[in-house]
PDB file of C-alpha atoms in Angstrom:
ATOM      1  CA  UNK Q   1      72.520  87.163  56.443  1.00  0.00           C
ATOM      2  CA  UNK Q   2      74.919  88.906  54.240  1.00  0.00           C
ATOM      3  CA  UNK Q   3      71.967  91.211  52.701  1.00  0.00           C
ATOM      4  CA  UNK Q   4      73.982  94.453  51.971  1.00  0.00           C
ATOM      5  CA  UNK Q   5      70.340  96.135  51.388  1.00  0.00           C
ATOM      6  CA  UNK Q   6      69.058  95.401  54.578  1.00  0.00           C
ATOM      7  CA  UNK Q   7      72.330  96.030  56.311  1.00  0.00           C
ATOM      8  CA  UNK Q   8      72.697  99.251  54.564  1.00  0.00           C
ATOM      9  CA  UNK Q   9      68.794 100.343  56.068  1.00  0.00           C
ATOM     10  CA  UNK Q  10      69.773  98.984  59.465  1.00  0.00           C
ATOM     11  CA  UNK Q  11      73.068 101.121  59.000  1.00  0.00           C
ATOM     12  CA  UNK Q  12      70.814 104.252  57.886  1.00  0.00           C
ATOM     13  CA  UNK Q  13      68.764 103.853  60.967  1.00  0.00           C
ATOM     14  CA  UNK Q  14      71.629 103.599  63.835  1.00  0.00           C
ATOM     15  CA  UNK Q  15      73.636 106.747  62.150  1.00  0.00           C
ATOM     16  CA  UNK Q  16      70.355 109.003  63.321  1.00  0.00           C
ATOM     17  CA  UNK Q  17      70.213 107.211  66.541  1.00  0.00           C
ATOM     18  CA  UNK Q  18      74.062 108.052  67.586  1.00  0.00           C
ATOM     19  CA  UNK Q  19      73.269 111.592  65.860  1.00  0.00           C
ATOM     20  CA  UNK Q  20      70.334 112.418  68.040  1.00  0.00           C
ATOM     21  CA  UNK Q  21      71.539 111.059  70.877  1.00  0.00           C
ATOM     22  CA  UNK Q  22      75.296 113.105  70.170  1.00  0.00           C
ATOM     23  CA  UNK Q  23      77.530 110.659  72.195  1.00  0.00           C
ATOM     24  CA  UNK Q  24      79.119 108.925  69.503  1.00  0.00           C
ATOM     25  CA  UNK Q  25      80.008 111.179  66.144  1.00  0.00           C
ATOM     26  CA  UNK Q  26      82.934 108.623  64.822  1.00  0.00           C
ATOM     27  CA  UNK Q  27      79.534 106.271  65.399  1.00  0.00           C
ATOM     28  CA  UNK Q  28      77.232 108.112  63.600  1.00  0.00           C
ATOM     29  CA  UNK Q  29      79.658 109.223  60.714  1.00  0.00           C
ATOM     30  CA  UNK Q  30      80.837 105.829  60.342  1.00  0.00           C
ATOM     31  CA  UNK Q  31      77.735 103.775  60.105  1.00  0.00           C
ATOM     32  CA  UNK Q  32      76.269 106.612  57.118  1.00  0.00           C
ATOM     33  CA  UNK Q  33      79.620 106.531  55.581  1.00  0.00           C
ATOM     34  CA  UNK Q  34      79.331 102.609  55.282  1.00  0.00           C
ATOM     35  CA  UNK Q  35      75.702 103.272  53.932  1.00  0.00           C
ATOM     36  CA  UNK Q  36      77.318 105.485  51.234  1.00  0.00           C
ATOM     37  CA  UNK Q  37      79.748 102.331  50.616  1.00  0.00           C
ATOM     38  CA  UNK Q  38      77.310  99.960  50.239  1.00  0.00           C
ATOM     39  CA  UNK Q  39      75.291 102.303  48.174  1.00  0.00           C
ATOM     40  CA  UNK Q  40      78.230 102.660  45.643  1.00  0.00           C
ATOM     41  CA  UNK Q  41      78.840  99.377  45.327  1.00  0.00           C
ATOM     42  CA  UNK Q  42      75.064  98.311  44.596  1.00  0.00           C
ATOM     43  CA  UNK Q  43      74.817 101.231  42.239  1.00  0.00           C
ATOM     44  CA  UNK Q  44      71.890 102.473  44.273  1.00  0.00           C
ATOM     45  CA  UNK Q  45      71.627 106.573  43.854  1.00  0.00           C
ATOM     46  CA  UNK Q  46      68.558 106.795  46.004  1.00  0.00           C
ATOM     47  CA  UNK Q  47      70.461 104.911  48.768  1.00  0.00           C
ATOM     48  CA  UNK Q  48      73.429 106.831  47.689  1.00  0.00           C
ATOM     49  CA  UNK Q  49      71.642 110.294  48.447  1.00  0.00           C
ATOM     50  CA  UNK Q  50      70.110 109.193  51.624  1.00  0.00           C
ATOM     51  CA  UNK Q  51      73.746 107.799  52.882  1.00  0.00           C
ATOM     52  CA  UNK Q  52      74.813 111.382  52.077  1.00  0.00           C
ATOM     53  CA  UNK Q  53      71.843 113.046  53.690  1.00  0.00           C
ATOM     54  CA  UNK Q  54      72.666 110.825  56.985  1.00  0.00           C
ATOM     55  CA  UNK Q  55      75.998 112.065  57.318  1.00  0.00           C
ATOM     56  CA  UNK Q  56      74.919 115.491  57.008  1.00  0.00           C
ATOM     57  CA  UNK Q  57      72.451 115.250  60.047  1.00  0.00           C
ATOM     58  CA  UNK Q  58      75.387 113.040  61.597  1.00  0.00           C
ATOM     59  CA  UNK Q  59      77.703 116.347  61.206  1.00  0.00           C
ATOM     60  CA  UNK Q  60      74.981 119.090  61.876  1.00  0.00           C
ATOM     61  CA  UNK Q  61      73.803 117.458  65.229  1.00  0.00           C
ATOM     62  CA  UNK Q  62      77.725 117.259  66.382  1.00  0.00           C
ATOM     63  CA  UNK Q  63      77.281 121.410  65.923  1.00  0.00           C
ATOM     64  CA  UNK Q  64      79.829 121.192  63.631  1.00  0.00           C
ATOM     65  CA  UNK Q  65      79.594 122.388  59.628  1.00  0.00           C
ATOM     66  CA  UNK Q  66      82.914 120.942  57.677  1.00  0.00           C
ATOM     67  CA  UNK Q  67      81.300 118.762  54.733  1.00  0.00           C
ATOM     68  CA  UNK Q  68      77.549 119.091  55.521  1.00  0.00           C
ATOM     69  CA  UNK Q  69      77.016 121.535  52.955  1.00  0.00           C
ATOM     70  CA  UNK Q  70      78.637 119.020  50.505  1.00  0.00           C
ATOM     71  CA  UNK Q  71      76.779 116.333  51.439  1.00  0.00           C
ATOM     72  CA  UNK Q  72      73.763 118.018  51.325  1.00  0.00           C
ATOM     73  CA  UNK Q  73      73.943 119.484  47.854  1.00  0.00           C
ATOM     74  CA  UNK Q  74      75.240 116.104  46.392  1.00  0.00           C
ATOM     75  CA  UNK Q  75      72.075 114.383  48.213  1.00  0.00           C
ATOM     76  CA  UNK Q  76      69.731 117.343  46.796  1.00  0.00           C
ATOM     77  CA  UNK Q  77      70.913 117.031  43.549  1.00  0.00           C
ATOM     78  CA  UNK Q  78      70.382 113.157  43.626  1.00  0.00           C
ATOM     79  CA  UNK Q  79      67.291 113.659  44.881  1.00  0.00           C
ATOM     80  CA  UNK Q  80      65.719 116.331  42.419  1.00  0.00           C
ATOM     81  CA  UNK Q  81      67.163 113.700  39.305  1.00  0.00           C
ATOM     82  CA  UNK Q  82      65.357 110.832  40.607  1.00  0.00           C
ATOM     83  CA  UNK Q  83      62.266 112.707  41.394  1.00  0.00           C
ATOM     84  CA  UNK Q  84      61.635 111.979  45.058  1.00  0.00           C
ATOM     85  CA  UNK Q  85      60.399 115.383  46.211  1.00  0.00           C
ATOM     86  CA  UNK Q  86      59.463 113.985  49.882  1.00  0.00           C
ATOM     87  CA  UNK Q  87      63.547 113.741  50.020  1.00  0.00           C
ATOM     88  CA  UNK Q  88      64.022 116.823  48.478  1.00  0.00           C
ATOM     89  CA  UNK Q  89      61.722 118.151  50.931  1.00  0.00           C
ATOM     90  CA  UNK Q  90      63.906 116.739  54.181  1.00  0.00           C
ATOM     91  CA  UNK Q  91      67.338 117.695  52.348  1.00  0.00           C
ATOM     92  CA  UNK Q  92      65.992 121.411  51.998  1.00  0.00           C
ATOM     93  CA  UNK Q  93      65.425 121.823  55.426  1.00  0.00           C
ATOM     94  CA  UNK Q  94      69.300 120.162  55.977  1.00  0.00           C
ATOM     95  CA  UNK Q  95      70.261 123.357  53.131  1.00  0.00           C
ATOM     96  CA  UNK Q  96      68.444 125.656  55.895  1.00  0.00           C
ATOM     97  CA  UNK Q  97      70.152 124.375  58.788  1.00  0.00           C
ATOM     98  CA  UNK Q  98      73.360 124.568  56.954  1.00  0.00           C
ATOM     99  CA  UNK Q  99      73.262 128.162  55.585  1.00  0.00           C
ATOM    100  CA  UNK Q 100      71.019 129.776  57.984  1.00  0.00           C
ATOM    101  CA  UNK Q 101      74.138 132.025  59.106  1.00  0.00           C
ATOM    102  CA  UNK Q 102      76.237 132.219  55.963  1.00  0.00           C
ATOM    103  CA  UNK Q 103      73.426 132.348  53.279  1.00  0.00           C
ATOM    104  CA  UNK Q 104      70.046 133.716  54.816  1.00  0.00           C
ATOM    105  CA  UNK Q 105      68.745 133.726  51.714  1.00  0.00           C
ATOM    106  CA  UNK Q 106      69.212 130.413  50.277  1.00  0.00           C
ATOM    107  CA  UNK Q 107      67.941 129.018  53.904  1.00  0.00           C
ATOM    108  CA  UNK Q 108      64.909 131.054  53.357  1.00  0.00           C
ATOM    109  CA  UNK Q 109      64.357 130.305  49.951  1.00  0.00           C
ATOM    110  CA  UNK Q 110      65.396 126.268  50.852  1.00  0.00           C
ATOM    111  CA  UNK Q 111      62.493 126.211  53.703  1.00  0.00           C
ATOM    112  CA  UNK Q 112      59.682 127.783  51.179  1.00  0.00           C
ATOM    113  CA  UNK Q 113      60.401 124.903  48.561  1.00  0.00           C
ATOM    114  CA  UNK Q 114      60.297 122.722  51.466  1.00  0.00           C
ATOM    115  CA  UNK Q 115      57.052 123.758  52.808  1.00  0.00           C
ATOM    116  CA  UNK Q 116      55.327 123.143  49.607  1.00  0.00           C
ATOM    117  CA  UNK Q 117      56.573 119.888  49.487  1.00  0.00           C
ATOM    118  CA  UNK Q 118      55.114 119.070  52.864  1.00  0.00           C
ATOM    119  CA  UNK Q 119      51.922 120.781  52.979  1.00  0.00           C
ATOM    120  CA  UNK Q 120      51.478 118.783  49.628  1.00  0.00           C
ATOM    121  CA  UNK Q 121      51.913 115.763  51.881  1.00  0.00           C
ATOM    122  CA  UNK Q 122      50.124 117.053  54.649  1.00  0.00           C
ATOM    123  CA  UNK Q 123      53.010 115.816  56.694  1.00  0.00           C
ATOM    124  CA  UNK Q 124      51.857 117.926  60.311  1.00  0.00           C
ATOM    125  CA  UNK Q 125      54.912 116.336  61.998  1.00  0.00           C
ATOM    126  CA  UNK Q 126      56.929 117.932  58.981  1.00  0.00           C
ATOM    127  CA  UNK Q 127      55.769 121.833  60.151  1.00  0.00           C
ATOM    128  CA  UNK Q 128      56.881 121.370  63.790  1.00  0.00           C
ATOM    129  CA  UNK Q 129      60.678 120.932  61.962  1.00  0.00           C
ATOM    130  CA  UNK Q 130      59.950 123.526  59.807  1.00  0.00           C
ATOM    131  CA  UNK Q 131      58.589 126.313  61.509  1.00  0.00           C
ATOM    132  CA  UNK Q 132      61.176 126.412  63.867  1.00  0.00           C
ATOM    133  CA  UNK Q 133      64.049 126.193  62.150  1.00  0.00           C
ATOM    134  CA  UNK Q 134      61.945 129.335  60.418  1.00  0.00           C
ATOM    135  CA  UNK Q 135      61.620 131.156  63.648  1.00  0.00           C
ATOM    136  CA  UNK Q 136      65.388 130.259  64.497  1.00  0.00           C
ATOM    137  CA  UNK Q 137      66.291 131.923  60.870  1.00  0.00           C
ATOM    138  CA  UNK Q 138      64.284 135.261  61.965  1.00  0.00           C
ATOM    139  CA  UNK Q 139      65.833 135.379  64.922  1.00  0.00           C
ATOM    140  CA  UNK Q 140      69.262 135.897  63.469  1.00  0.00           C
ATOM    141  CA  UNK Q 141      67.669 138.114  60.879  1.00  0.00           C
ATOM    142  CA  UNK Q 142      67.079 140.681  64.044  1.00  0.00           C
ATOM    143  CA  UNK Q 143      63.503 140.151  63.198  1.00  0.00           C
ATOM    144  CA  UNK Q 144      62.139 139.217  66.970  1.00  0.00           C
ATOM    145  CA  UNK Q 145      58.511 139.402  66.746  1.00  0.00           C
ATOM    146  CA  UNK Q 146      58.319 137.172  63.818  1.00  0.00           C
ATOM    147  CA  UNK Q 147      60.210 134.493  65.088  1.00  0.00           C
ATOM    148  CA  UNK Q 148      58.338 134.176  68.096  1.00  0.00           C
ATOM    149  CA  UNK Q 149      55.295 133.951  66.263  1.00  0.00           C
ATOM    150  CA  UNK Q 150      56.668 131.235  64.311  1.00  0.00           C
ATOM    151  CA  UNK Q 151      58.118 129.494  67.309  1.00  0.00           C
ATOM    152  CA  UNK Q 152      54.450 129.395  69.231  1.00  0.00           C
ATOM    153  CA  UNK Q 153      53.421 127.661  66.353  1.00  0.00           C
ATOM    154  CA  UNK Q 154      56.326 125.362  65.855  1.00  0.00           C
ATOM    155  CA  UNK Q 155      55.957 124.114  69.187  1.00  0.00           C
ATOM    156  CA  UNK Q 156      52.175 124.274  69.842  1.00  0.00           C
ATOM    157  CA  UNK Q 157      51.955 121.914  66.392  1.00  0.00           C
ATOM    158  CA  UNK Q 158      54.945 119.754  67.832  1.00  0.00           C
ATOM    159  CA  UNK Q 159      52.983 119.200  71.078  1.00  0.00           C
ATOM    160  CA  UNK Q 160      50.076 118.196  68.997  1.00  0.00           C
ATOM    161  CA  UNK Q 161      51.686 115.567  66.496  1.00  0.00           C
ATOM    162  CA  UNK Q 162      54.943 114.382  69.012  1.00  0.00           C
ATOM    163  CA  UNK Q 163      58.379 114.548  68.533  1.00  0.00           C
ATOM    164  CA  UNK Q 164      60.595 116.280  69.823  1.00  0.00           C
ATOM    165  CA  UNK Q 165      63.446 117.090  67.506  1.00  0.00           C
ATOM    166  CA  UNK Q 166      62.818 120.990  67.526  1.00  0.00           C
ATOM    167  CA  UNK Q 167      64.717 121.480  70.526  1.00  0.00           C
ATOM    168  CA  UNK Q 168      67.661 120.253  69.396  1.00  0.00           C
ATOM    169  CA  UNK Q 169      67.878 122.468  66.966  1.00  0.00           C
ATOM    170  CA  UNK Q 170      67.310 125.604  69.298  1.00  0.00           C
ATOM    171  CA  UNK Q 171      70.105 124.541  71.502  1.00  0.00           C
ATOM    172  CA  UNK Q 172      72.370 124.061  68.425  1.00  0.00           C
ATOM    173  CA  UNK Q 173      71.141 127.210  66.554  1.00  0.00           C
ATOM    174  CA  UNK Q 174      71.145 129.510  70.130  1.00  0.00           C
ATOM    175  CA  UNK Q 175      67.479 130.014  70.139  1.00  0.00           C
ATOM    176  CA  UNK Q 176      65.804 129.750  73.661  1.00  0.00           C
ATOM    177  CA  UNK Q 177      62.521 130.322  73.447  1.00  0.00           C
ATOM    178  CA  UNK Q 178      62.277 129.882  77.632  1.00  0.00           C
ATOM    179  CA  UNK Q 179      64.502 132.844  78.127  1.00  0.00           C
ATOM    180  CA  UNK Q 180      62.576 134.774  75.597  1.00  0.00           C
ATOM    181  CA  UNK Q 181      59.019 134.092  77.311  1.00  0.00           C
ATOM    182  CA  UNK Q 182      60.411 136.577  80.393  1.00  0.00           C
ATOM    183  CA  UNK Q 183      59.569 139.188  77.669  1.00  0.00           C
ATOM    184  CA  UNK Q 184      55.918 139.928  77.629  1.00  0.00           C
ATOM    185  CA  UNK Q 185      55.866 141.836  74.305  1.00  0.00           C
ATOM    186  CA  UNK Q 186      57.750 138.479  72.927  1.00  0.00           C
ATOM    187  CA  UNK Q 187      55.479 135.864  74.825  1.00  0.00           C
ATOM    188  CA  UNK Q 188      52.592 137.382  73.353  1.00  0.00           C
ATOM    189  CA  UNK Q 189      53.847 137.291  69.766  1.00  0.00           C
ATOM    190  CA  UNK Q 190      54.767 133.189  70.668  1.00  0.00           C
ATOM    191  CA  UNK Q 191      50.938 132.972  72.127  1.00  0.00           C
ATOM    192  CA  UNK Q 192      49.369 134.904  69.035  1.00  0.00           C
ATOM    193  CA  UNK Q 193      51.194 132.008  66.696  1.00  0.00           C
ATOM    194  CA  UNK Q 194      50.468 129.204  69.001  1.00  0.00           C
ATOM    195  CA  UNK Q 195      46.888 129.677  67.909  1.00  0.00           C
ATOM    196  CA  UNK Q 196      47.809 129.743  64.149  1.00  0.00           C
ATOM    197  CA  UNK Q 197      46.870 127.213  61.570  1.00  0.00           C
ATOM    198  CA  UNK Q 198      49.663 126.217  58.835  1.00  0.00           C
ATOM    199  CA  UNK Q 199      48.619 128.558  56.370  1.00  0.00           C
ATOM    200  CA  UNK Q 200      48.573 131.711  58.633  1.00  0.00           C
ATOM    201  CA  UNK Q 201      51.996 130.712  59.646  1.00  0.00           C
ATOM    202  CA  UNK Q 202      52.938 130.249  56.196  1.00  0.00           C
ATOM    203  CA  UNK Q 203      51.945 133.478  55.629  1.00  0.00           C
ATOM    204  CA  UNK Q 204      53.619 134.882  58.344  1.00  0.00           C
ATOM    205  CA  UNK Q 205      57.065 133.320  57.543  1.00  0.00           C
ATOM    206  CA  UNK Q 206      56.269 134.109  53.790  1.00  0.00           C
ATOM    207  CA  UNK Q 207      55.231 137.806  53.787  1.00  0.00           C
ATOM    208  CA  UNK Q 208      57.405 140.594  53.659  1.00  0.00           C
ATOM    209  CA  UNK Q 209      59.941 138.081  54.491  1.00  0.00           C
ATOM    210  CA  UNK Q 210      63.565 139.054  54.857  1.00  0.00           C
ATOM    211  CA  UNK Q 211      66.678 138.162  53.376  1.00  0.00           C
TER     212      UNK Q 211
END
């Protein structure tokens, strides 16, 4: 039909589809880079930002980190000028999963802002993502019992609103919550947050919290 908007959305859509599925990258990077063309040529910033948000996710889910981080921050800053926090929200958690190694504390800090965003949206399929990528972040903090608190919730809440996505991001981040159930001390920490509403995990991931 020659509509570059809805090309541009149909574009948008396949780039997570050959990202999740992480059999095509030059796929997945291509059809968010043509977003970002098509964006720049409409003069669109909020289809601009999400173009660039795509081809972070199309980089992170290939396990590799060269130009995520820009991407991100040029999406985030796009994001916070036009004033569409549920975006901001989704392109914090992307900050996490990009610094959770390098900058512990800007991943932390990243996933707070992002919670409030959520829980302001109630968005329960939102926490699953969250939490985990939380618990993932403890982990590699050396902080054990916390993270498998926050990874009993993560998953018990991910059961309860579908999905899926969370374990993609435990393979890619190293975090195998199966292996770590052999531990009793460690599969009673994931039980105790499996029975945790949002704001006692909140609290949990909030308190005391490392960085």
């Amino acid at each position: 039909s020659g509509d570059d908007r809805r090309i541009a959305n149909a574009l948008y859509n396949l780039s997570f589809a050959f990202a999740l599925t992480r059999e095509d990258q030059a796929g997945a990077r291509g059809a968010a880079k043509e977003v970002l063309e098509i964006a720049r040529r409409l003069g669109d910033d909020a289809l601009a930002a999400r173009s660039l948000w795509a081809l972070a996710n199309t980089i992170y889910f290939f396990g590799e980190t060269e130009g995520m981080m820009e991407a991100t921050d040029e999406a985030l800053a796009i994001f916070r000028r036009l004033g569409e926090q549920y975006m901001v929200g989704w392109t914090l958690y992307s900050v996490a999963l990009g610094t959770m190694t390098t900058d512990p504390a800007r991943a932390h800090a990243a996933m707070a802002e992002g919670l409030d965003i959520f829980r302001a949206a109630n968005d329960v399929s939102a926490y699953g993502l969250m939490f985990d990528v939380w618990a993932s972040l403890y982990w590699n903090l050396k902080d054990p019992r916390r993270a498998m608190i926050l990874a009993g919730f993560a998953e018990a809440i991910e059961r309860r609103a579908g999905g899926g996505l969370a374990a993609i991001n435990r393979s890619l981040l190293g975090f195998d919550t199966v292996e770590l159930l052999k531990d009793p001390a460690l599969a009673a920490a994931y039980a105790e947050g499996s029975r945790m509403d949002v704001e006692q995990a909140a609290e949990v991931a909030l308190t005391g919290a490392q960085s």
